[in-house]
Amino acid sequence: MNQKKKFSVILIVLLFVLAGAMFAYRHLSDKITPDTGASLLGQTTDTVKTGIETADPAGTEEEPANPVTEEAADSSTFDAMDFTVYDSDGNPVKLSDFFGKPILMNFWATWCPPCKAELPDFDAVYADYGEDVVFMMLNMTDGSRDTVESASAFVADNGYAFPVYFDCDLDAAYTYGAASIPMTVLIGADANIVGAQVGILTEEQLRAILDNVLSNQN
């Protein structure tokens, strides 16, 4: 491939990535903010530092940040966007297949050290919450650094029990703007986004988050 063709390919890839980032920003940035703590999960940042960035239902400083308001539960909240990934047998699986229960999505890869650091915590939490919460551990299956075979082997070697889905087309990653991983997105039983976090979540934080989302739906 000559230099001109190489430059063209790189430019196309960059434009594609930029378009995905702009799409995610346009759809997510006004709903997910870095300073609202865990307010929609019924926690204050003074008592439980969950580290999850949550949607501000009002978008104004006048509204209290901590209580779960009626506005946060009505039709104005942000609908979760659907995507298609694949199970270990190659069957297509849609996010919408699981609507009706809270969904915890985690974008990860075997080449990502912070991702690998938090996976044992996700597995421990899955053991206790897996019946009430849908866990979607989304492997960034790019076909080179991670393949279905290599990621499956990694999960088996570590004895993880959580469900793994393979984002072979990067449909989930582009839909949710997962440009930096690990990234976790929490979706309520009503199929609305509760919050998102880029970076590691600990077992304690995950338990606090799920306890609150489950108590708020009852």
mmCIF file with all atom_site columns, C-alpha atoms in Angstrom:
data_model
loop_
_atom_site.group_PDB
_atom_site.id
_atom_site.type_symbol
_atom_site.label_atom_id
_atom_site.label_alt_id
_atom_site.label_comp_id
_atom_site.label_asym_id
_atom_site.label_entity_id
_atom_site.label_seq_id
_atom_site.pdbx_PDB_ins_code
_atom_site.Cartn_x
_atom_site.Cartn_y
_atom_site.Cartn_z
_atom_site.occupancy
_atom_site.B_iso_or_equiv
_atom_site.pdbx_formal_charge
_atom_site.auth_seq_id
_atom_site.auth_comp_id
_atom_site.auth_asym_id
_atom_site.auth_atom_id
_atom_site.pdbx_PDB_model_num
ATOM 1   C CA . MET A 1 1   ? 0.000   0.000   0.000  1.00 0.00 ? 1   MET A CA 1
ATOM 2   C CA . ASN A 1 2   ? 1.491   3.364   -1.038 1.00 0.00 ? 2   ASN A CA 1
ATOM 3   C CA . GLN A 1 3   ? 1.664   6.381   1.262  1.00 0.00 ? 3   GLN A CA 1
ATOM 4   C CA . LYS A 1 4   ? -1.377  8.087   -0.274 1.00 0.00 ? 4   LYS A CA 1
ATOM 5   C CA . LYS A 1 5   ? -3.551  5.000   0.223  1.00 0.00 ? 5   LYS A CA 1
ATOM 6   C CA . LYS A 1 6   ? -2.263  4.548   3.781  1.00 0.00 ? 6   LYS A CA 1
ATOM 7   C CA . PHE A 1 7   ? -3.132  8.139   4.586  1.00 0.00 ? 7   PHE A CA 1
ATOM 8   C CA . SER A 1 8   ? -6.618  7.688   3.109  1.00 0.00 ? 8   SER A CA 1
ATOM 9   C CA . VAL A 1 9   ? -7.297  4.574   5.184  1.00 0.00 ? 9   VAL A CA 1
ATOM 10  C CA . ILE A 1 10  ? -6.096  6.278   8.377  1.00 0.00 ? 10  ILE A CA 1
ATOM 11  C CA . LEU A 1 11  ? -8.228  9.322   7.631  1.00 0.00 ? 11  LEU A CA 1
ATOM 12  C CA . ILE A 1 12  ? -11.339 7.191   7.071  1.00 0.00 ? 12  ILE A CA 1
ATOM 13  C CA . VAL A 1 13  ? -10.765 5.321   10.352 1.00 0.00 ? 13  VAL A CA 1
ATOM 14  C CA . LEU A 1 14  ? -10.281 8.580   12.243 1.00 0.00 ? 14  LEU A CA 1
ATOM 15  C CA . LEU A 1 15  ? -13.432 10.056  10.741 1.00 0.00 ? 15  LEU A CA 1
ATOM 16  C CA . PHE A 1 16  ? -15.371 6.920   11.690 1.00 0.00 ? 16  PHE A CA 1
ATOM 17  C CA . VAL A 1 17  ? -14.113 7.050   15.283 1.00 0.00 ? 17  VAL A CA 1
ATOM 18  C CA . LEU A 1 18  ? -14.852 10.774  15.472 1.00 0.00 ? 18  LEU A CA 1
ATOM 19  C CA . ALA A 1 19  ? -18.371 10.220  14.148 1.00 0.00 ? 19  ALA A CA 1
ATOM 20  C CA . GLY A 1 20  ? -18.969 7.565   16.793 1.00 0.00 ? 20  GLY A CA 1
ATOM 21  C CA . ALA A 1 21  ? -17.644 9.836   19.522 1.00 0.00 ? 21  ALA A CA 1
ATOM 22  C CA . MET A 1 22  ? -19.813 12.729  18.355 1.00 0.00 ? 22  MET A CA 1
ATOM 23  C CA . PHE A 1 23  ? -22.855 10.448  18.277 1.00 0.00 ? 23  PHE A CA 1
ATOM 24  C CA . ALA A 1 24  ? -22.200 9.271   21.822 1.00 0.00 ? 24  ALA A CA 1
ATOM 25  C CA . TYR A 1 25  ? -21.549 12.807  23.040 1.00 0.00 ? 25  TYR A CA 1
ATOM 26  C CA . ARG A 1 26  ? -24.715 14.105  21.418 1.00 0.00 ? 26  ARG A CA 1
ATOM 27  C CA . HIS A 1 27  ? -26.838 11.368  22.978 1.00 0.00 ? 27  HIS A CA 1
ATOM 28  C CA . LEU A 1 28  ? -25.145 10.940  26.349 1.00 0.00 ? 28  LEU A CA 1
ATOM 29  C CA . SER A 1 29  ? -23.410 14.149  27.393 1.00 0.00 ? 29  SER A CA 1
ATOM 30  C CA . ASP A 1 30  ? -26.526 16.027  28.439 1.00 0.00 ? 30  ASP A CA 1
ATOM 31  C CA . LYS A 1 31  ? -27.712 13.137  30.580 1.00 0.00 ? 31  LYS A CA 1
ATOM 32  C CA . ILE A 1 32  ? -24.510 11.806  32.184 1.00 0.00 ? 32  ILE A CA 1
ATOM 33  C CA . THR A 1 33  ? -22.458 14.238  34.221 1.00 0.00 ? 33  THR A CA 1
ATOM 34  C CA . PRO A 1 34  ? -19.278 13.751  36.270 1.00 0.00 ? 34  PRO A CA 1
ATOM 35  C CA . ASP A 1 35  ? -20.325 15.559  39.457 1.00 0.00 ? 35  ASP A CA 1
ATOM 36  C CA . THR A 1 36  ? -23.713 14.140  40.416 1.00 0.00 ? 36  THR A CA 1
ATOM 37  C CA . GLY A 1 37  ? -22.216 11.359  42.540 1.00 0.00 ? 37  GLY A CA 1
ATOM 38  C CA . ALA A 1 38  ? -24.703 8.534   43.018 1.00 0.00 ? 38  ALA A CA 1
ATOM 39  C CA . SER A 1 39  ? -27.742 10.746  43.461 1.00 0.00 ? 39  SER A CA 1
ATOM 40  C CA . LEU A 1 40  ? -30.094 8.735   41.262 1.00 0.00 ? 40  LEU A CA 1
ATOM 41  C CA . LEU A 1 41  ? -29.114 5.608   43.161 1.00 0.00 ? 41  LEU A CA 1
ATOM 42  C CA . GLY A 1 42  ? -30.210 7.100   46.467 1.00 0.00 ? 42  GLY A CA 1
ATOM 43  C CA . GLN A 1 43  ? -26.667 7.506   47.803 1.00 0.00 ? 43  GLN A CA 1
ATOM 44  C CA . THR A 1 44  ? -24.796 10.639  48.788 1.00 0.00 ? 44  THR A CA 1
ATOM 45  C CA . THR A 1 45  ? -21.153 11.010  47.872 1.00 0.00 ? 45  THR A CA 1
ATOM 46  C CA . ASP A 1 46  ? -20.465 11.735  51.547 1.00 0.00 ? 46  ASP A CA 1
ATOM 47  C CA . THR A 1 47  ? -21.624 8.314   52.729 1.00 0.00 ? 47  THR A CA 1
ATOM 48  C CA . VAL A 1 48  ? -20.906 5.979   49.833 1.00 0.00 ? 48  VAL A CA 1
ATOM 49  C CA . LYS A 1 49  ? -18.472 7.034   47.127 1.00 0.00 ? 49  LYS A CA 1
ATOM 50  C CA . THR A 1 50  ? -19.760 4.779   44.390 1.00 0.00 ? 50  THR A CA 1
ATOM 51  C CA . GLY A 1 51  ? -17.830 6.528   41.637 1.00 0.00 ? 51  GLY A CA 1
ATOM 52  C CA . ILE A 1 52  ? -20.703 6.191   39.203 1.00 0.00 ? 52  ILE A CA 1
ATOM 53  C CA . GLU A 1 53  ? -21.571 9.196   37.079 1.00 0.00 ? 53  GLU A CA 1
ATOM 54  C CA . THR A 1 54  ? -25.322 9.595   36.888 1.00 0.00 ? 54  THR A CA 1
ATOM 55  C CA . ALA A 1 55  ? -27.858 11.537  34.930 1.00 0.00 ? 55  ALA A CA 1
ATOM 56  C CA . ASP A 1 56  ? -29.078 14.864  36.299 1.00 0.00 ? 56  ASP A CA 1
ATOM 57  C CA . PRO A 1 57  ? -32.852 14.714  35.749 1.00 0.00 ? 57  PRO A CA 1
ATOM 58  C CA . ALA A 1 58  ? -33.319 18.456  36.064 1.00 0.00 ? 58  ALA A CA 1
ATOM 59  C CA . GLY A 1 59  ? -30.087 19.812  34.643 1.00 0.00 ? 59  GLY A CA 1
ATOM 60  C CA . THR A 1 60  ? -30.194 22.794  37.007 1.00 0.00 ? 60  THR A CA 1
ATOM 61  C CA . GLU A 1 61  ? -28.399 23.734  40.196 1.00 0.00 ? 61  GLU A CA 1
ATOM 62  C CA . GLU A 1 62  ? -31.688 24.565  41.946 1.00 0.00 ? 62  GLU A CA 1
ATOM 63  C CA . GLU A 1 63  ? -32.826 20.941  42.032 1.00 0.00 ? 63  GLU A CA 1
ATOM 64  C CA . PRO A 1 64  ? -31.521 18.816  44.934 1.00 0.00 ? 64  PRO A CA 1
ATOM 65  C CA . ALA A 1 65  ? -28.875 16.373  43.719 1.00 0.00 ? 65  ALA A CA 1
ATOM 66  C CA . ASN A 1 66  ? -29.577 13.487  46.083 1.00 0.00 ? 66  ASN A CA 1
ATOM 67  C CA . PRO A 1 67  ? -33.250 12.369  46.031 1.00 0.00 ? 67  PRO A CA 1
ATOM 68  C CA . VAL A 1 68  ? -34.693 10.229  43.283 1.00 0.00 ? 68  VAL A CA 1
ATOM 69  C CA . THR A 1 69  ? -37.261 12.611  41.819 1.00 0.00 ? 69  THR A CA 1
ATOM 70  C CA . GLU A 1 70  ? -40.428 11.861  39.872 1.00 0.00 ? 70  GLU A CA 1
ATOM 71  C CA . GLU A 1 71  ? -38.868 13.545  36.859 1.00 0.00 ? 71  GLU A CA 1
ATOM 72  C CA . ALA A 1 72  ? -36.077 10.953  36.880 1.00 0.00 ? 72  ALA A CA 1
ATOM 73  C CA . ALA A 1 73  ? -38.597 8.145   36.543 1.00 0.00 ? 73  ALA A CA 1
ATOM 74  C CA . ASP A 1 74  ? -40.900 9.595   33.894 1.00 0.00 ? 74  ASP A CA 1
ATOM 75  C CA . SER A 1 75  ? -40.765 9.502   30.111 1.00 0.00 ? 75  SER A CA 1
ATOM 76  C CA . SER A 1 76  ? -38.241 12.363  29.972 1.00 0.00 ? 76  SER A CA 1
ATOM 77  C CA . THR A 1 77  ? -35.453 10.105  31.174 1.00 0.00 ? 77  THR A CA 1
ATOM 78  C CA . PHE A 1 78  ? -32.943 8.775   28.702 1.00 0.00 ? 78  PHE A CA 1
ATOM 79  C CA . ASP A 1 79  ? -33.951 5.596   26.875 1.00 0.00 ? 79  ASP A CA 1
ATOM 80  C CA . ALA A 1 80  ? -31.294 2.905   26.558 1.00 0.00 ? 80  ALA A CA 1
ATOM 81  C CA . MET A 1 81  ? -30.151 2.461   22.957 1.00 0.00 ? 81  MET A CA 1
ATOM 82  C CA . ASP A 1 82  ? -30.323 -1.047  21.548 1.00 0.00 ? 82  ASP A CA 1
ATOM 83  C CA . PHE A 1 83  ? -27.443 -2.990  20.014 1.00 0.00 ? 83  PHE A CA 1
ATOM 84  C CA . THR A 1 84  ? -26.540 -6.526  18.949 1.00 0.00 ? 84  THR A CA 1
ATOM 85  C CA . VAL A 1 85  ? -23.715 -8.643  20.340 1.00 0.00 ? 85  VAL A CA 1
ATOM 86  C CA . TYR A 1 86  ? -23.056 -12.400 20.254 1.00 0.00 ? 86  TYR A CA 1
ATOM 87  C CA . ASP A 1 87  ? -22.913 -15.218 22.776 1.00 0.00 ? 87  ASP A CA 1
ATOM 88  C CA . SER A 1 88  ? -20.162 -17.850 22.822 1.00 0.00 ? 88  SER A CA 1
ATOM 89  C CA . ASP A 1 89  ? -22.087 -19.950 20.284 1.00 0.00 ? 89  ASP A CA 1
ATOM 90  C CA . GLY A 1 90  ? -22.311 -17.066 17.830 1.00 0.00 ? 90  GLY A CA 1
ATOM 91  C CA . ASN A 1 91  ? -25.999 -16.387 18.426 1.00 0.00 ? 91  ASN A CA 1
ATOM 92  C CA . PRO A 1 92  ? -27.035 -12.713 18.167 1.00 0.00 ? 92  PRO A CA 1
ATOM 93  C CA . VAL A 1 93  ? -28.206 -11.145 21.419 1.00 0.00 ? 93  VAL A CA 1
ATOM 94  C CA . LYS A 1 94  ? -29.854 -7.741  21.710 1.00 0.00 ? 94  LYS A CA 1
ATOM 95  C CA . LEU A 1 95  ? -29.760 -5.464  24.721 1.00 0.00 ? 95  LEU A CA 1
ATOM 96  C CA . SER A 1 96  ? -33.536 -5.154  24.430 1.00 0.00 ? 96  SER A CA 1
ATOM 97  C CA . ASP A 1 97  ? -33.858 -8.915  24.995 1.00 0.00 ? 97  ASP A CA 1
ATOM 98  C CA . PHE A 1 98  ? -33.238 -8.180  28.687 1.00 0.00 ? 98  PHE A CA 1
ATOM 99  C CA . PHE A 1 99  ? -35.451 -5.139  29.215 1.00 0.00 ? 99  PHE A CA 1
ATOM 100 C CA . GLY A 1 100 ? -37.656 -5.596  32.263 1.00 0.00 ? 100 GLY A CA 1
ATOM 101 C CA . LYS A 1 101 ? -34.782 -6.179  34.689 1.00 0.00 ? 101 LYS A CA 1
ATOM 102 C CA . PRO A 1 102 ? -31.925 -3.871  35.704 1.00 0.00 ? 102 PRO A CA 1
ATOM 103 C CA . ILE A 1 103 ? -28.960 -4.376  33.385 1.00 0.00 ? 103 ILE A CA 1
ATOM 104 C CA . LEU A 1 104 ? -25.315 -3.862  34.309 1.00 0.00 ? 104 LEU A CA 1
ATOM 105 C CA . MET A 1 105 ? -23.158 -3.556  31.192 1.00 0.00 ? 105 MET A CA 1
ATOM 106 C CA . ASN A 1 106 ? -19.375 -3.608  31.428 1.00 0.00 ? 106 ASN A CA 1
ATOM 107 C CA . PHE A 1 107 ? -17.090 -2.976  28.448 1.00 0.00 ? 107 PHE A CA 1
ATOM 108 C CA . TRP A 1 108 ? -13.785 -4.794  28.861 1.00 0.00 ? 108 TRP A CA 1
ATOM 109 C CA . ALA A 1 109 ? -10.893 -6.441  27.017 1.00 0.00 ? 109 ALA A CA 1
ATOM 110 C CA . THR A 1 110 ? -8.102  -8.850  27.938 1.00 0.00 ? 110 THR A CA 1
ATOM 111 C CA . TRP A 1 111 ? -5.462  -6.293  26.850 1.00 0.00 ? 111 TRP A CA 1
ATOM 112 C CA . CYS A 1 112 ? -6.804  -3.727  29.351 1.00 0.00 ? 112 CYS A CA 1
ATOM 113 C CA . PRO A 1 113 ? -5.127  -4.032  32.796 1.00 0.00 ? 113 PRO A CA 1
ATOM 114 C CA . PRO A 1 114 ? -7.754  -1.943  34.672 1.00 0.00 ? 114 PRO A CA 1
ATOM 115 C CA . CYS A 1 115 ? -10.476 -4.090  33.105 1.00 0.00 ? 115 CYS A CA 1
ATOM 116 C CA . LYS A 1 116 ? -8.814  -7.273  34.310 1.00 0.00 ? 116 LYS A CA 1
ATOM 117 C CA . ALA A 1 117 ? -8.330  -5.759  37.773 1.00 0.00 ? 117 ALA A CA 1
ATOM 118 C CA . GLU A 1 118 ? -12.065 -5.241  38.316 1.00 0.00 ? 118 GLU A CA 1
ATOM 119 C CA . LEU A 1 119 ? -13.343 -8.489  36.762 1.00 0.00 ? 119 LEU A CA 1
ATOM 120 C CA . PRO A 1 120 ? -13.006 -10.533 40.005 1.00 0.00 ? 120 PRO A CA 1
ATOM 121 C CA . ASP A 1 121 ? -15.222 -7.964  41.753 1.00 0.00 ? 121 ASP A CA 1
ATOM 122 C CA . PHE A 1 122 ? -17.835 -8.177  39.002 1.00 0.00 ? 122 PHE A CA 1
ATOM 123 C CA . ASP A 1 123 ? -17.764 -11.967 39.276 1.00 0.00 ? 123 ASP A CA 1
ATOM 124 C CA . ALA A 1 124 ? -18.213 -11.864 43.050 1.00 0.00 ? 124 ALA A CA 1
ATOM 125 C CA . VAL A 1 125 ? -21.139 -9.455  42.733 1.00 0.00 ? 125 VAL A CA 1
ATOM 126 C CA . TYR A 1 126 ? -22.688 -11.533 39.943 1.00 0.00 ? 126 TYR A CA 1
ATOM 127 C CA . ALA A 1 127 ? -22.766 -14.542 42.275 1.00 0.00 ? 127 ALA A CA 1
ATOM 128 C CA . ASP A 1 128 ? -25.076 -12.643 44.648 1.00 0.00 ? 128 ASP A CA 1
ATOM 129 C CA . TYR A 1 129 ? -27.071 -10.452 42.262 1.00 0.00 ? 129 TYR A CA 1
ATOM 130 C CA . GLY A 1 130 ? -27.221 -12.506 39.070 1.00 0.00 ? 130 GLY A CA 1
ATOM 131 C CA . GLU A 1 131 ? -30.836 -13.590 39.589 1.00 0.00 ? 131 GLU A CA 1
ATOM 132 C CA . ASP A 1 132 ? -32.121 -10.040 39.975 1.00 0.00 ? 132 ASP A CA 1
ATOM 133 C CA . VAL A 1 133 ? -29.801 -8.097  37.679 1.00 0.00 ? 133 VAL A CA 1
ATOM 134 C CA . VAL A 1 134 ? -28.760 -8.912  34.117 1.00 0.00 ? 134 VAL A CA 1
ATOM 135 C CA . PHE A 1 135 ? -24.987 -8.813  33.776 1.00 0.00 ? 135 PHE A CA 1
ATOM 136 C CA . MET A 1 136 ? -23.680 -8.120  30.268 1.00 0.00 ? 136 MET A CA 1
ATOM 137 C CA . MET A 1 137 ? -19.902 -8.385  30.289 1.00 0.00 ? 137 MET A CA 1
ATOM 138 C CA . LEU A 1 138 ? -19.160 -6.993  26.831 1.00 0.00 ? 138 LEU A CA 1
ATOM 139 C CA . ASN A 1 139 ? -15.826 -8.043  25.402 1.00 0.00 ? 139 ASN A CA 1
ATOM 140 C CA . MET A 1 140 ? -14.397 -5.617  22.838 1.00 0.00 ? 140 MET A CA 1
ATOM 141 C CA . THR A 1 141 ? -13.861 -8.378  20.286 1.00 0.00 ? 141 THR A CA 1
ATOM 142 C CA . ASP A 1 142 ? -11.866 -6.604  17.573 1.00 0.00 ? 142 ASP A CA 1
ATOM 143 C CA . GLY A 1 143 ? -10.685 -9.849  15.967 1.00 0.00 ? 143 GLY A CA 1
ATOM 144 C CA . SER A 1 144 ? -7.005  -9.171  16.580 1.00 0.00 ? 144 SER A CA 1
ATOM 145 C CA . ARG A 1 145 ? -6.193  -8.247  20.170 1.00 0.00 ? 145 ARG A CA 1
ATOM 146 C CA . ASP A 1 146 ? -9.287  -10.098 21.366 1.00 0.00 ? 146 ASP A CA 1
ATOM 147 C CA . THR A 1 147 ? -11.096 -12.875 19.535 1.00 0.00 ? 147 THR A CA 1
ATOM 148 C CA . VAL A 1 148 ? -14.038 -14.965 20.681 1.00 0.00 ? 148 VAL A CA 1
ATOM 149 C CA . GLU A 1 149 ? -11.642 -17.863 21.259 1.00 0.00 ? 149 GLU A CA 1
ATOM 150 C CA . SER A 1 150 ? -8.980  -15.923 23.178 1.00 0.00 ? 150 SER A CA 1
ATOM 151 C CA . ALA A 1 151 ? -11.469 -14.019 25.331 1.00 0.00 ? 151 ALA A CA 1
ATOM 152 C CA . SER A 1 152 ? -13.409 -17.216 26.086 1.00 0.00 ? 152 SER A CA 1
ATOM 153 C CA . ALA A 1 153 ? -10.186 -18.949 27.105 1.00 0.00 ? 153 ALA A CA 1
ATOM 154 C CA . PHE A 1 154 ? -9.286  -16.025 29.379 1.00 0.00 ? 154 PHE A CA 1
ATOM 155 C CA . VAL A 1 155 ? -12.680 -16.188 31.111 1.00 0.00 ? 155 VAL A CA 1
ATOM 156 C CA . ALA A 1 156 ? -12.476 -19.980 31.514 1.00 0.00 ? 156 ALA A CA 1
ATOM 157 C CA . ASP A 1 157 ? -8.884  -19.880 32.818 1.00 0.00 ? 157 ASP A CA 1
ATOM 158 C CA . ASN A 1 158 ? -9.926  -17.421 35.516 1.00 0.00 ? 158 ASN A CA 1
ATOM 159 C CA . GLY A 1 159 ? -13.055 -19.338 36.446 1.00 0.00 ? 159 GLY A CA 1
ATOM 160 C CA . TYR A 1 160 ? -15.413 -16.406 35.917 1.00 0.00 ? 160 TYR A CA 1
ATOM 161 C CA . ALA A 1 161 ? -19.100 -17.307 35.987 1.00 0.00 ? 161 ALA A CA 1
ATOM 162 C CA . PHE A 1 162 ? -20.611 -14.041 34.719 1.00 0.00 ? 162 PHE A CA 1
ATOM 163 C CA . PRO A 1 163 ? -22.183 -14.027 31.236 1.00 0.00 ? 163 PRO A CA 1
ATOM 164 C CA . VAL A 1 164 ? -19.843 -12.796 28.516 1.00 0.00 ? 164 VAL A CA 1
ATOM 165 C CA . TYR A 1 165 ? -21.015 -11.351 25.215 1.00 0.00 ? 165 TYR A CA 1
ATOM 166 C CA . PHE A 1 166 ? -18.797 -10.569 22.275 1.00 0.00 ? 166 PHE A CA 1
ATOM 167 C CA . ASP A 1 167 ? -19.018 -7.200  20.577 1.00 0.00 ? 167 ASP A CA 1
ATOM 168 C CA . CYS A 1 168 ? -17.654 -8.554  17.298 1.00 0.00 ? 168 CYS A CA 1
ATOM 169 C CA . ASP A 1 169 ? -19.096 -5.717  15.201 1.00 0.00 ? 169 ASP A CA 1
ATOM 170 C CA . LEU A 1 170 ? -18.322 -3.130  17.927 1.00 0.00 ? 170 LEU A CA 1
ATOM 171 C CA . ASP A 1 171 ? -21.998 -2.235  17.718 1.00 0.00 ? 171 ASP A CA 1
ATOM 172 C CA . ALA A 1 172 ? -22.322 -1.834  21.491 1.00 0.00 ? 172 ALA A CA 1
ATOM 173 C CA . ALA A 1 173 ? -19.069 0.121   21.756 1.00 0.00 ? 173 ALA A CA 1
ATOM 174 C CA . TYR A 1 174 ? -20.059 2.639   19.084 1.00 0.00 ? 174 TYR A CA 1
ATOM 175 C CA . THR A 1 175 ? -23.637 2.897   20.349 1.00 0.00 ? 175 THR A CA 1
ATOM 176 C CA . TYR A 1 176 ? -22.469 3.825   23.852 1.00 0.00 ? 176 TYR A CA 1
ATOM 177 C CA . GLY A 1 177 ? -19.289 5.673   22.898 1.00 0.00 ? 177 GLY A CA 1
ATOM 178 C CA . ALA A 1 178 ? -16.984 3.262   24.743 1.00 0.00 ? 178 ALA A CA 1
ATOM 179 C CA . ALA A 1 179 ? -13.781 4.949   23.609 1.00 0.00 ? 179 ALA A CA 1
ATOM 180 C CA . SER A 1 180 ? -12.135 4.348   26.998 1.00 0.00 ? 180 SER A CA 1
ATOM 181 C CA . ILE A 1 181 ? -12.432 1.161   29.035 1.00 0.00 ? 181 ILE A CA 1
ATOM 182 C CA . PRO A 1 182 ? -13.338 -0.207  31.479 1.00 0.00 ? 182 PRO A CA 1
ATOM 183 C CA . MET A 1 183 ? -16.719 1.443   31.126 1.00 0.00 ? 183 MET A CA 1
ATOM 184 C CA . THR A 1 184 ? -19.838 0.437   33.017 1.00 0.00 ? 184 THR A CA 1
ATOM 185 C CA . VAL A 1 185 ? -23.416 1.455   32.206 1.00 0.00 ? 185 VAL A CA 1
ATOM 186 C CA . LEU A 1 186 ? -26.377 0.792   34.479 1.00 0.00 ? 186 LEU A CA 1
ATOM 187 C CA . ILE A 1 187 ? -29.857 0.517   32.948 1.00 0.00 ? 187 ILE A CA 1
ATOM 188 C CA . GLY A 1 188 ? -33.002 0.362   35.051 1.00 0.00 ? 188 GLY A CA 1
ATOM 189 C CA . ALA A 1 189 ? -35.802 -2.147  34.717 1.00 0.00 ? 189 ALA A CA 1
ATOM 190 C CA . ASP A 1 190 ? -37.725 0.539   32.813 1.00 0.00 ? 190 ASP A CA 1
ATOM 191 C CA . ALA A 1 191 ? -35.043 0.501   30.078 1.00 0.00 ? 191 ALA A CA 1
ATOM 192 C CA . ASN A 1 192 ? -33.784 3.973   31.011 1.00 0.00 ? 192 ASN A CA 1
ATOM 193 C CA . ILE A 1 193 ? -30.120 4.733   31.628 1.00 0.00 ? 193 ILE A CA 1
ATOM 194 C CA . VAL A 1 194 ? -29.425 5.278   35.330 1.00 0.00 ? 194 VAL A CA 1
ATOM 195 C CA . GLY A 1 195 ? -25.749 6.176   35.060 1.00 0.00 ? 195 GLY A CA 1
ATOM 196 C CA . ALA A 1 196 ? -22.363 5.412   33.577 1.00 0.00 ? 196 ALA A CA 1
ATOM 197 C CA . GLN A 1 197 ? -18.772 5.234   34.766 1.00 0.00 ? 197 GLN A CA 1
ATOM 198 C CA . VAL A 1 198 ? -15.465 5.201   32.929 1.00 0.00 ? 198 VAL A CA 1
ATOM 199 C CA . GLY A 1 199 ? -12.874 3.565   35.157 1.00 0.00 ? 199 GLY A CA 1
ATOM 200 C CA . ILE A 1 200 ? -12.658 0.852   37.784 1.00 0.00 ? 200 ILE A CA 1
ATOM 201 C CA . LEU A 1 201 ? -15.532 0.059   40.135 1.00 0.00 ? 201 LEU A CA 1
ATOM 202 C CA . THR A 1 202 ? -14.876 -1.928  43.301 1.00 0.00 ? 202 THR A CA 1
ATOM 203 C CA . GLU A 1 203 ? -16.997 -4.717  44.734 1.00 0.00 ? 203 GLU A CA 1
ATOM 204 C CA . GLU A 1 204 ? -18.207 -2.388  47.510 1.00 0.00 ? 204 GLU A CA 1
ATOM 205 C CA . GLN A 1 205 ? -19.241 0.263   44.996 1.00 0.00 ? 205 GLN A CA 1
ATOM 206 C CA . LEU A 1 206 ? -21.006 -2.264  42.771 1.00 0.00 ? 206 LEU A CA 1
ATOM 207 C CA . ARG A 1 207 ? -22.966 -3.681  45.694 1.00 0.00 ? 207 ARG A CA 1
ATOM 208 C CA . ALA A 1 208 ? -24.019 -0.194  46.809 1.00 0.00 ? 208 ALA A CA 1
ATOM 209 C CA . ILE A 1 209 ? -25.131 0.688   43.280 1.00 0.00 ? 209 ILE A CA 1
ATOM 210 C CA . LEU A 1 210 ? -27.140 -2.503  42.777 1.00 0.00 ? 210 LEU A CA 1
ATOM 211 C CA . ASP A 1 211 ? -28.681 -2.429  46.259 1.00 0.00 ? 211 ASP A CA 1
ATOM 212 C CA . ASN A 1 212 ? -30.009 1.015   45.521 1.00 0.00 ? 212 ASN A CA 1
ATOM 213 C CA . VAL A 1 213 ? -31.316 0.349   42.035 1.00 0.00 ? 213 VAL A CA 1
ATOM 214 C CA . LEU A 1 214 ? -33.100 -2.777  43.296 1.00 0.00 ? 214 LEU A CA 1
ATOM 215 C CA . SER A 1 215 ? -34.592 -1.029  46.313 1.00 0.00 ? 215 SER A CA 1
ATOM 216 C CA . ASN A 1 216 ? -35.796 1.858   44.155 1.00 0.00 ? 216 ASN A CA 1
ATOM 217 C CA . GLN A 1 217 ? -37.685 -0.446  41.803 1.00 0.00 ? 217 GLN A CA 1
ATOM 218 C CA . ASN A 1 218 ? -39.596 -2.148  44.598 1.00 0.00 ? 218 ASN A CA 1
#
